[in-house]
Amino acid sequence: MAIRQVQKAITFGKQTVVIDADIKGCYDNIRHDLLLNLVQRRISDQRIVKLIRGWLKAGVMDGGVHVPSGKMGTPQGGVISPLLANIYLHSFDKMFQIAKIPGTLVRFADDIVILLWRNSKQVMEKVRGMLNRLGLMLHPEKTRVVAAAEGFDFLGVHFRLRPVRKQNPRVKFSCRIWPSDRSVMRIKQKVRDVIGRRYGTSLKEVIRELNPVLRGWNTYQTTVQPERKRFLKLNSFVRERFRIFLKRKHNDQSRGARRVHGNVLVRLGLFQLG
């Protein structure tokens, strides 16, 4: 998994310089000729190649108007677009490997993290050259060099190198992770949207609709054992949103805290994060 790979490279590989990069307009700038050549290296059945070429040339519907495709780009929203983009960017992965750059490349779609010990400027120039060969470029506003001790976000997770509190002669630093601020903001907004102001809906029904949202986010974020206190704060946030919901639903003149006291929500089946 990409998140675990990044965490291991920082903790055990001692790679403390990070290039946090994003490819600008990746899906819109994929060259059809290069992509089809890459596909034909692995697929000899010309019927499949013809079908993929048809997908690339099909165009898109914009407001009921057909917009023809050019010589670049994969269909926006097409189910095959992520697969074609990965085939295309696999060439970048191979170029990075052949260049024998002393670092670790972790790529998920068009999001890239390169973990290094030093020479970040030289590596950045090499990466730009590799992408130029594919007709791609780094996004100037979403690409930066940062120290692992300062922290960075990748795939909705925040990574930061911190000293180990317990005395251990073998491990003095470790990479700690927790949900990124953007990821927390998104899950909070989803909680607000699901609870909403549907005061005619029963509490059990609202909890039933909210649980899959909480469970899905929790499953992703707890894959590599992040810091627990952040999840406890989110549980408190969910509880607070239900307090406000019930106060308004029952026109409660008090704060409404008595309606969510103890484990009332948990007994009704509310999923607990972390």
PDB file of C-alpha atoms in Angstrom:
ATOM      1  CA  MET A   1       0.000   0.000   0.000  1.00  0.00           C
ATOM      2  CA  ALA A   2       1.266   3.475  -0.907  1.00  0.00           C
ATOM      3  CA  ILE A   3       0.722   4.951   2.577  1.00  0.00           C
ATOM      4  CA  ARG A   4       2.677   2.195   4.316  1.00  0.00           C
ATOM      5  CA  GLN A   5       5.442   2.443   1.702  1.00  0.00           C
ATOM      6  CA  VAL A   6       5.912   6.154   2.416  1.00  0.00           C
ATOM      7  CA  GLN A   7       5.876   5.589   6.170  1.00  0.00           C
ATOM      8  CA  LYS A   8       8.503   2.840   5.977  1.00  0.00           C
ATOM      9  CA  ALA A   9      10.796   4.879   3.712  1.00  0.00           C
ATOM     10  CA  ILE A  10      10.843   7.734   6.230  1.00  0.00           C
ATOM     11  CA  THR A  11      11.081   5.640   9.407  1.00  0.00           C
ATOM     12  CA  PHE A  12      13.498   2.917   8.332  1.00  0.00           C
ATOM     13  CA  GLY A  13      15.085   4.365   5.188  1.00  0.00           C
ATOM     14  CA  LYS A  14      15.962   7.656   6.935  1.00  0.00           C
ATOM     15  CA  GLN A  15      14.811   9.528   3.814  1.00  0.00           C
ATOM     16  CA  THR A  16      13.982  12.952   5.195  1.00  0.00           C
ATOM     17  CA  VAL A  17      13.705  15.138   2.078  1.00  0.00           C
ATOM     18  CA  VAL A  18      10.378  14.881   0.263  1.00  0.00           C
ATOM     19  CA  ILE A  19       9.326  16.011  -3.214  1.00  0.00           C
ATOM     20  CA  ASP A  20       5.543  16.305  -3.018  1.00  0.00           C
ATOM     21  CA  ALA A  21       4.391  16.611  -6.626  1.00  0.00           C
ATOM     22  CA  ASP A  22       1.308  16.570  -8.814  1.00  0.00           C
ATOM     23  CA  ILE A  23       1.156  16.191 -12.602  1.00  0.00           C
ATOM     24  CA  LYS A  24      -0.625  19.113 -14.240  1.00  0.00           C
ATOM     25  CA  GLY A  25      -3.625  18.106 -16.339  1.00  0.00           C
ATOM     26  CA  CYS A  26      -2.454  14.508 -16.517  1.00  0.00           C
ATOM     27  CA  TYR A  27      -5.577  12.999 -18.076  1.00  0.00           C
ATOM     28  CA  ASP A  28      -5.920  15.859 -20.582  1.00  0.00           C
ATOM     29  CA  ASN A  29      -2.326  15.661 -21.855  1.00  0.00           C
ATOM     30  CA  ILE A  30      -1.871  11.948 -22.492  1.00  0.00           C
ATOM     31  CA  ARG A  31      -0.681  11.514 -26.081  1.00  0.00           C
ATOM     32  CA  HIS A  32      -2.745   8.937 -27.961  1.00  0.00           C
ATOM     33  CA  ASP A  33       0.133   7.755 -30.148  1.00  0.00           C
ATOM     34  CA  LEU A  34       2.433   7.065 -27.201  1.00  0.00           C
ATOM     35  CA  LEU A  35      -0.340   5.429 -25.204  1.00  0.00           C
ATOM     36  CA  LEU A  36      -1.321   3.068 -28.017  1.00  0.00           C
ATOM     37  CA  ASN A  37       2.333   2.117 -28.556  1.00  0.00           C
ATOM     38  CA  LEU A  38       2.609   1.245 -24.865  1.00  0.00           C
ATOM     39  CA  VAL A  39      -0.612  -0.780 -24.996  1.00  0.00           C
ATOM     40  CA  GLN A  40       0.588  -2.750 -28.038  1.00  0.00           C
ATOM     41  CA  ARG A  41       3.751  -3.784 -26.189  1.00  0.00           C
ATOM     42  CA  ARG A  42       1.621  -6.009 -23.965  1.00  0.00           C
ATOM     43  CA  ILE A  43      -1.512  -6.654 -26.057  1.00  0.00           C
ATOM     44  CA  SER A  44      -1.164  -8.356 -29.427  1.00  0.00           C
ATOM     45  CA  ASP A  45      -4.889  -8.692 -30.103  1.00  0.00           C
ATOM     46  CA  GLN A  46      -5.609  -5.847 -32.519  1.00  0.00           C
ATOM     47  CA  ARG A  47      -9.322  -5.995 -31.735  1.00  0.00           C
ATOM     48  CA  ILE A  48      -8.579  -4.822 -28.198  1.00  0.00           C
ATOM     49  CA  VAL A  49      -6.243  -2.114 -29.481  1.00  0.00           C
ATOM     50  CA  LYS A  50      -8.926  -0.957 -31.920  1.00  0.00           C
ATOM     51  CA  LEU A  51     -11.465  -0.821 -29.094  1.00  0.00           C
ATOM     52  CA  ILE A  52      -9.141   1.316 -26.952  1.00  0.00           C
ATOM     53  CA  ARG A  53      -8.475   3.604 -29.918  1.00  0.00           C
ATOM     54  CA  GLY A  54     -12.230   3.949 -30.307  1.00  0.00           C
ATOM     55  CA  TRP A  55     -12.589   4.972 -26.643  1.00  0.00           C
ATOM     56  CA  LEU A  56      -9.920   7.624 -27.101  1.00  0.00           C
ATOM     57  CA  LYS A  57     -11.591   9.016 -30.229  1.00  0.00           C
ATOM     58  CA  ALA A  58     -15.189   8.809 -29.001  1.00  0.00           C
ATOM     59  CA  GLY A  59     -15.329  12.373 -27.683  1.00  0.00           C
ATOM     60  CA  VAL A  60     -17.548  13.566 -24.830  1.00  0.00           C
ATOM     61  CA  MET A  61     -21.032  14.999 -24.371  1.00  0.00           C
ATOM     62  CA  ASP A  62     -21.017  18.509 -22.900  1.00  0.00           C
ATOM     63  CA  GLY A  63     -24.473  19.917 -22.209  1.00  0.00           C
ATOM     64  CA  GLY A  64     -26.008  17.643 -24.807  1.00  0.00           C
ATOM     65  CA  VAL A  65     -23.442  18.673 -27.430  1.00  0.00           C
ATOM     66  CA  HIS A  66     -20.886  16.201 -28.753  1.00  0.00           C
ATOM     67  CA  VAL A  67     -17.306  17.461 -28.432  1.00  0.00           C
ATOM     68  CA  PRO A  68     -14.879  15.480 -30.616  1.00  0.00           C
ATOM     69  CA  SER A  69     -11.581  14.220 -29.212  1.00  0.00           C
ATOM     70  CA  GLY A  70      -8.210  15.559 -30.281  1.00  0.00           C
ATOM     71  CA  LYS A  71      -4.873  13.791 -30.343  1.00  0.00           C
ATOM     72  CA  MET A  72      -4.456  14.025 -26.586  1.00  0.00           C
ATOM     73  CA  GLY A  73      -6.398  13.175 -23.454  1.00  0.00           C
ATOM     74  CA  THR A  74      -8.486  10.304 -22.141  1.00  0.00           C
ATOM     75  CA  PRO A  75     -12.288  10.462 -21.769  1.00  0.00           C
ATOM     76  CA  GLN A  76     -13.261  12.527 -18.718  1.00  0.00           C
ATOM     77  CA  GLY A  77     -15.157  10.315 -16.292  1.00  0.00           C
ATOM     78  CA  GLY A  78     -14.536   7.225 -18.402  1.00  0.00           C
ATOM     79  CA  VAL A  79     -14.182   4.008 -16.415  1.00  0.00           C
ATOM     80  CA  ILE A  80     -11.112   3.051 -18.437  1.00  0.00           C
ATOM     81  CA  SER A  81      -9.316   6.410 -18.036  1.00  0.00           C
ATOM     82  CA  PRO A  82      -7.535   5.586 -14.727  1.00  0.00           C
ATOM     83  CA  LEU A  83      -6.265   2.317 -16.213  1.00  0.00           C
ATOM     84  CA  LEU A  84      -4.989   4.036 -19.368  1.00  0.00           C
ATOM     85  CA  ALA A  85      -3.326   6.747 -17.283  1.00  0.00           C
ATOM     86  CA  ASN A  86      -1.531   4.128 -15.188  1.00  0.00           C
ATOM     87  CA  ILE A  87      -0.313   2.366 -18.336  1.00  0.00           C
ATOM     88  CA  TYR A  88       1.000   5.703 -19.589  1.00  0.00           C
ATOM     89  CA  LEU A  89       2.660   6.723 -16.307  1.00  0.00           C
ATOM     90  CA  HIS A  90       4.227   3.289 -15.862  1.00  0.00           C
ATOM     91  CA  SER A  91       6.819   4.527 -18.365  1.00  0.00           C
ATOM     92  CA  PHE A  92       7.706   7.289 -15.908  1.00  0.00           C
ATOM     93  CA  ASP A  93       8.092   4.686 -13.146  1.00  0.00           C
ATOM     94  CA  LYS A  94      10.465   2.690 -15.362  1.00  0.00           C
ATOM     95  CA  MET A  95      12.504   5.777 -16.292  1.00  0.00           C
ATOM     96  CA  PHE A  96      12.891   6.628 -12.601  1.00  0.00           C
ATOM     97  CA  GLN A  97      14.047   3.085 -11.895  1.00  0.00           C
ATOM     98  CA  ILE A  98      16.512   3.001 -14.802  1.00  0.00           C
ATOM     99  CA  ALA A  99      17.975   6.384 -13.769  1.00  0.00           C
ATOM    100  CA  LYS A 100      18.950   4.753 -10.434  1.00  0.00           C
ATOM    101  CA  ILE A 101      18.016   7.842  -8.456  1.00  0.00           C
ATOM    102  CA  PRO A 102      18.923   7.239  -4.776  1.00  0.00           C
ATOM    103  CA  GLY A 103      15.430   7.605  -3.407  1.00  0.00           C
ATOM    104  CA  THR A 104      11.990   6.057  -3.190  1.00  0.00           C
ATOM    105  CA  LEU A 105       9.243   6.866  -5.685  1.00  0.00           C
ATOM    106  CA  VAL A 106       5.645   6.364  -4.587  1.00  0.00           C
ATOM    107  CA  ARG A 107       2.962   7.165  -7.158  1.00  0.00           C
ATOM    108  CA  PHE A 108      -0.807   6.882  -6.942  1.00  0.00           C
ATOM    109  CA  ALA A 109      -2.400   7.926 -10.260  1.00  0.00           C
ATOM    110  CA  ASP A 110      -1.028  11.427 -10.914  1.00  0.00           C
ATOM    111  CA  ASP A 111      -0.002  12.134  -7.297  1.00  0.00           C
ATOM    112  CA  ILE A 112       3.709  11.601  -6.704  1.00  0.00           C
ATOM    113  CA  VAL A 113       5.925  11.514  -3.625  1.00  0.00           C
ATOM    114  CA  ILE A 114       9.699  11.076  -3.938  1.00  0.00           C
ATOM    115  CA  LEU A 115      11.624  10.443  -0.726  1.00  0.00           C
ATOM    116  CA  LEU A 116      15.310  11.353  -0.737  1.00  0.00           C
ATOM    117  CA  TRP A 117      18.338  11.841   1.460  1.00  0.00           C
ATOM    118  CA  ARG A 118      19.627  14.882  -0.461  1.00  0.00           C
ATOM    119  CA  ASN A 119      20.015  16.483  -3.934  1.00  0.00           C
ATOM    120  CA  SER A 120      16.341  17.383  -4.264  1.00  0.00           C
ATOM    121  CA  LYS A 121      16.945  20.092  -6.909  1.00  0.00           C
ATOM    122  CA  GLN A 122      18.870  17.744  -9.197  1.00  0.00           C
ATOM    123  CA  VAL A 123      16.227  15.038  -8.810  1.00  0.00           C
ATOM    124  CA  MET A 124      13.466  17.549  -9.534  1.00  0.00           C
ATOM    125  CA  GLU A 125      15.113  18.486 -12.831  1.00  0.00           C
ATOM    126  CA  LYS A 126      15.486  14.826 -13.793  1.00  0.00           C
ATOM    127  CA  VAL A 127      11.820  14.178 -13.002  1.00  0.00           C
ATOM    128  CA  ARG A 128      10.772  17.148 -15.143  1.00  0.00           C
ATOM    129  CA  GLY A 129      12.828  15.742 -18.023  1.00  0.00           C
ATOM    130  CA  MET A 130      11.231  12.307 -17.701  1.00  0.00           C
ATOM    131  CA  LEU A 131       7.730  13.759 -17.740  1.00  0.00           C
ATOM    132  CA  ASN A 132       8.575  16.010 -20.704  1.00  0.00           C
ATOM    133  CA  ARG A 133       9.341  12.908 -22.727  1.00  0.00           C
ATOM    134  CA  LEU A 134       5.727  11.894 -22.127  1.00  0.00           C
ATOM    135  CA  GLY A 135       4.363  15.351 -22.886  1.00  0.00           C
ATOM    136  CA  LEU A 136       3.599  16.002 -19.217  1.00  0.00           C
ATOM    137  CA  MET A 137       4.763  18.533 -16.637  1.00  0.00           C
ATOM    138  CA  LEU A 138       4.686  19.070 -12.877  1.00  0.00           C
ATOM    139  CA  HIS A 139       2.042  21.379 -11.491  1.00  0.00           C
ATOM    140  CA  PRO A 140       3.967  24.496 -10.364  1.00  0.00           C
ATOM    141  CA  GLU A 141       1.566  25.308  -7.514  1.00  0.00           C
ATOM    142  CA  LYS A 142       1.151  21.754  -6.218  1.00  0.00           C
ATOM    143  CA  THR A 143       4.798  20.676  -6.301  1.00  0.00           C
ATOM    144  CA  ARG A 144       7.219  21.445  -3.493  1.00  0.00           C
ATOM    145  CA  VAL A 145      10.267  20.203  -1.617  1.00  0.00           C
ATOM    146  CA  VAL A 146       9.673  19.760   2.095  1.00  0.00           C
ATOM    147  CA  ALA A 147      11.468  18.221   5.062  1.00  0.00           C
ATOM    148  CA  ALA A 148       9.757  15.181   6.533  1.00  0.00           C
ATOM    149  CA  ALA A 149       9.989  16.853   9.949  1.00  0.00           C
ATOM    150  CA  GLU A 150       7.762  19.666   8.650  1.00  0.00           C
ATOM    151  CA  GLY A 151       5.143  17.215   7.434  1.00  0.00           C
ATOM    152  CA  PHE A 152       3.226  16.776   4.184  1.00  0.00           C
ATOM    153  CA  ASP A 153      -0.088  15.378   2.938  1.00  0.00           C
ATOM    154  CA  PHE A 154      -0.471  12.427   0.576  1.00  0.00           C
ATOM    155  CA  LEU A 155      -3.666  10.527  -0.262  1.00  0.00           C
ATOM    156  CA  GLY A 156      -5.624  12.155   2.539  1.00  0.00           C
ATOM    157  CA  VAL A 157      -3.005  11.309   5.179  1.00  0.00           C
ATOM    158  CA  HIS A 158      -0.538  13.632   6.922  1.00  0.00           C
ATOM    159  CA  PHE A 159       3.018  12.306   7.405  1.00  0.00           C
ATOM    160  CA  ARG A 160       5.500  13.801   9.845  1.00  0.00           C
ATOM    161  CA  LEU A 161       8.875  12.641  11.185  1.00  0.00           C
ATOM    162  CA  ARG A 162       8.980  12.825  14.985  1.00  0.00           C
ATOM    163  CA  PRO A 163      11.459  11.747  17.677  1.00  0.00           C
ATOM    164  CA  VAL A 164      10.622   8.565  19.543  1.00  0.00           C
ATOM    165  CA  ARG A 165       9.827   9.281  23.199  1.00  0.00           C
ATOM    166  CA  LYS A 166      10.970   5.935  24.529  1.00  0.00           C
ATOM    167  CA  GLN A 167      14.720   5.389  24.657  1.00  0.00           C
ATOM    168  CA  ASN A 168      15.613   3.014  21.837  1.00  0.00           C
ATOM    169  CA  PRO A 169      19.176   2.944  20.492  1.00  0.00           C
ATOM    170  CA  ARG A 170      18.014   1.485  17.175  1.00  0.00           C
ATOM    171  CA  VAL A 171      15.092   3.820  16.409  1.00  0.00           C
ATOM    172  CA  LYS A 172      15.377   7.487  17.378  1.00  0.00           C
ATOM    173  CA  PHE A 173      12.763   8.838  14.961  1.00  0.00           C
ATOM    174  CA  SER A 174       9.565   7.479  13.471  1.00  0.00           C
ATOM    175  CA  CYS A 175       7.076   8.652  10.884  1.00  0.00           C
ATOM    176  CA  ARG A 176       3.745   9.398  12.540  1.00  0.00           C
ATOM    177  CA  ILE A 177       0.578   9.675  10.477  1.00  0.00           C
ATOM    178  CA  TRP A 178      -2.917  11.034  10.955  1.00  0.00           C
ATOM    179  CA  PRO A 179      -5.810  12.185   8.729  1.00  0.00           C
ATOM    180  CA  SER A 180      -4.947  15.331   6.799  1.00  0.00           C
ATOM    181  CA  ASP A 181      -6.801  18.551   7.541  1.00  0.00           C
ATOM    182  CA  ARG A 182      -8.552  18.392   4.156  1.00  0.00           C
ATOM    183  CA  SER A 183      -9.682  14.826   4.794  1.00  0.00           C
ATOM    184  CA  VAL A 184     -11.063  15.798   8.209  1.00  0.00           C
ATOM    185  CA  MET A 185     -12.889  18.781   6.706  1.00  0.00           C
ATOM    186  CA  ARG A 186     -14.463  16.553   4.057  1.00  0.00           C
ATOM    187  CA  ILE A 187     -15.719  13.936   6.522  1.00  0.00           C
ATOM    188  CA  LYS A 188     -17.120  16.681   8.771  1.00  0.00           C
ATOM    189  CA  GLN A 189     -18.992  18.166   5.830  1.00  0.00           C
ATOM    190  CA  LYS A 190     -20.378  14.725   4.927  1.00  0.00           C
ATOM    191  CA  VAL A 191     -21.604  14.317   8.517  1.00  0.00           C
ATOM    192  CA  ARG A 192     -23.339  17.693   8.319  1.00  0.00           C
ATOM    193  CA  ASP A 193     -24.902  16.789   4.968  1.00  0.00           C
ATOM    194  CA  VAL A 194     -26.223  13.408   6.127  1.00  0.00           C
ATOM    195  CA  ILE A 195     -27.655  14.662   9.431  1.00  0.00           C
ATOM    196  CA  GLY A 196     -28.927  17.847   7.805  1.00  0.00           C
ATOM    197  CA  ARG A 197     -32.194  19.367   9.001  1.00  0.00           C
ATOM    198  CA  ARG A 198     -34.525  16.463   8.366  1.00  0.00           C
ATOM    199  CA  TYR A 199     -36.304  16.838  11.668  1.00  0.00           C
ATOM    200  CA  GLY A 200     -39.108  14.560  10.527  1.00  0.00           C
ATOM    201  CA  THR A 201     -36.661  11.651  10.209  1.00  0.00           C
ATOM    202  CA  SER A 202     -36.162   9.331  13.181  1.00  0.00           C
ATOM    203  CA  LEU A 203     -32.847   9.273  14.999  1.00  0.00           C
ATOM    204  CA  LYS A 204     -32.309   5.599  14.180  1.00  0.00           C
ATOM    205  CA  GLU A 205     -32.819   6.277  10.461  1.00  0.00           C
ATOM    206  CA  VAL A 206     -30.266   9.114  10.477  1.00  0.00           C
ATOM    207  CA  ILE A 207     -27.747   6.895  12.274  1.00  0.00           C
ATOM    208  CA  ARG A 208     -28.367   4.099   9.768  1.00  0.00           C
ATOM    209  CA  GLU A 209     -27.602   6.456   6.867  1.00  0.00           C
ATOM    210  CA  LEU A 210     -24.537   7.976   8.534  1.00  0.00           C
ATOM    211  CA  ASN A 211     -22.840   4.723   9.567  1.00  0.00           C
ATOM    212  CA  PRO A 212     -21.630   3.673   6.064  1.00  0.00           C
ATOM    213  CA  VAL A 213     -20.028   7.110   5.620  1.00  0.00           C
ATOM    214  CA  LEU A 214     -18.195   6.878   8.946  1.00  0.00           C
ATOM    215  CA  ARG A 215     -17.245   3.234   8.484  1.00  0.00           C
ATOM    216  CA  GLY A 216     -15.788   3.772   4.998  1.00  0.00           C
ATOM    217  CA  TRP A 217     -13.675   6.746   6.067  1.00  0.00           C
ATOM    218  CA  ASN A 218     -12.547   4.932   9.212  1.00  0.00           C
ATOM    219  CA  THR A 219     -11.509   1.801   7.304  1.00  0.00           C
ATOM    220  CA  TYR A 220      -9.282   3.843   4.999  1.00  0.00           C
ATOM    221  CA  GLN A 221      -7.712   5.983   7.722  1.00  0.00           C
ATOM    222  CA  THR A 222      -7.001   3.204  10.238  1.00  0.00           C
ATOM    223  CA  THR A 223      -5.156   0.937   7.797  1.00  0.00           C
ATOM    224  CA  VAL A 224      -1.742   1.813   9.230  1.00  0.00           C
ATOM    225  CA  GLN A 225      -2.614   2.592  12.863  1.00  0.00           C
ATOM    226  CA  PRO A 226      -2.660   6.402  12.981  1.00  0.00           C
ATOM    227  CA  GLU A 227      -2.855   8.519  16.134  1.00  0.00           C
ATOM    228  CA  ARG A 228      -6.033   7.678  18.061  1.00  0.00           C
ATOM    229  CA  LYS A 229      -6.732  11.071  19.656  1.00  0.00           C
ATOM    230  CA  ARG A 230      -7.740  12.571  16.307  1.00  0.00           C
ATOM    231  CA  PHE A 231     -10.494   9.987  15.954  1.00  0.00           C
ATOM    232  CA  LEU A 232     -11.745  10.679  19.452  1.00  0.00           C
ATOM    233  CA  LYS A 233     -12.116  14.351  18.546  1.00  0.00           C
ATOM    234  CA  LEU A 234     -14.128  13.395  15.469  1.00  0.00           C
ATOM    235  CA  ASN A 235     -16.379  11.176  17.573  1.00  0.00           C
ATOM    236  CA  SER A 236     -17.018  14.202  19.772  1.00  0.00           C
ATOM    237  CA  PHE A 237     -17.832  16.256  16.672  1.00  0.00           C
ATOM    238  CA  VAL A 238     -20.392  13.666  15.478  1.00  0.00           C
ATOM    239  CA  ARG A 239     -21.938  13.589  18.941  1.00  0.00           C
ATOM    240  CA  GLU A 240     -22.189  17.382  18.947  1.00  0.00           C
ATOM    241  CA  ARG A 241     -23.919  17.413  15.547  1.00  0.00           C
ATOM    242  CA  PHE A 242     -26.487  14.950  16.870  1.00  0.00           C
ATOM    243  CA  ARG A 243     -27.000  17.100  19.966  1.00  0.00           C
ATOM    244  CA  ILE A 244     -27.795  20.100  17.757  1.00  0.00           C
ATOM    245  CA  PHE A 245     -30.042  17.947  15.557  1.00  0.00           C
ATOM    246  CA  LEU A 246     -32.064  16.623  18.507  1.00  0.00           C
ATOM    247  CA  LYS A 247     -32.299  20.021  20.186  1.00  0.00           C
ATOM    248  CA  ARG A 248     -33.905  21.466  17.063  1.00  0.00           C
ATOM    249  CA  LYS A 249     -35.970  18.365  16.298  1.00  0.00           C
ATOM    250  CA  HIS A 250     -37.654  18.414  19.710  1.00  0.00           C
ATOM    251  CA  ASN A 251     -37.577  22.202  20.117  1.00  0.00           C
ATOM    252  CA  ASP A 252     -35.633  21.668  23.321  1.00  0.00           C
ATOM    253  CA  GLN A 253     -35.210  24.874  25.338  1.00  0.00           C
ATOM    254  CA  SER A 254     -32.114  23.451  27.031  1.00  0.00           C
ATOM    255  CA  ARG A 255     -28.842  22.660  25.262  1.00  0.00           C
ATOM    256  CA  GLY A 256     -30.171  19.209  24.425  1.00  0.00           C
ATOM    257  CA  ALA A 257     -27.199  17.479  26.053  1.00  0.00           C
ATOM    258  CA  ARG A 258     -29.467  15.153  28.039  1.00  0.00           C
ATOM    259  CA  ARG A 259     -30.672  13.601  24.770  1.00  0.00           C
ATOM    260  CA  VAL A 260     -27.159  12.329  23.903  1.00  0.00           C
ATOM    261  CA  HIS A 261     -25.879  11.632  27.423  1.00  0.00           C
ATOM    262  CA  GLY A 262     -23.861   8.520  28.154  1.00  0.00           C
ATOM    263  CA  ASN A 263     -23.785   5.962  25.332  1.00  0.00           C
ATOM    264  CA  VAL A 264     -27.286   6.616  24.002  1.00  0.00           C
ATOM    265  CA  LEU A 265     -26.078   7.059  20.407  1.00  0.00           C
ATOM    266  CA  VAL A 266     -23.781   4.031  20.593  1.00  0.00           C
ATOM    267  CA  ARG A 267     -26.613   1.864  21.948  1.00  0.00           C
ATOM    268  CA  LEU A 268     -28.701   2.975  18.974  1.00  0.00           C
ATOM    269  CA  GLY A 269     -25.946   1.680  16.701  1.00  0.00           C
ATOM    270  CA  LEU A 270     -23.816   4.751  15.901  1.00  0.00           C
ATOM    271  CA  PHE A 271     -20.435   3.686  14.520  1.00  0.00           C
ATOM    272  CA  GLN A 272     -17.417   4.867  16.530  1.00  0.00           C
ATOM    273  CA  LEU A 273     -14.353   6.105  14.626  1.00  0.00           C
ATOM    274  CA  GLY A 274     -10.977   4.659  15.528  1.00  0.00           C
TER     275      GLY A 274
END
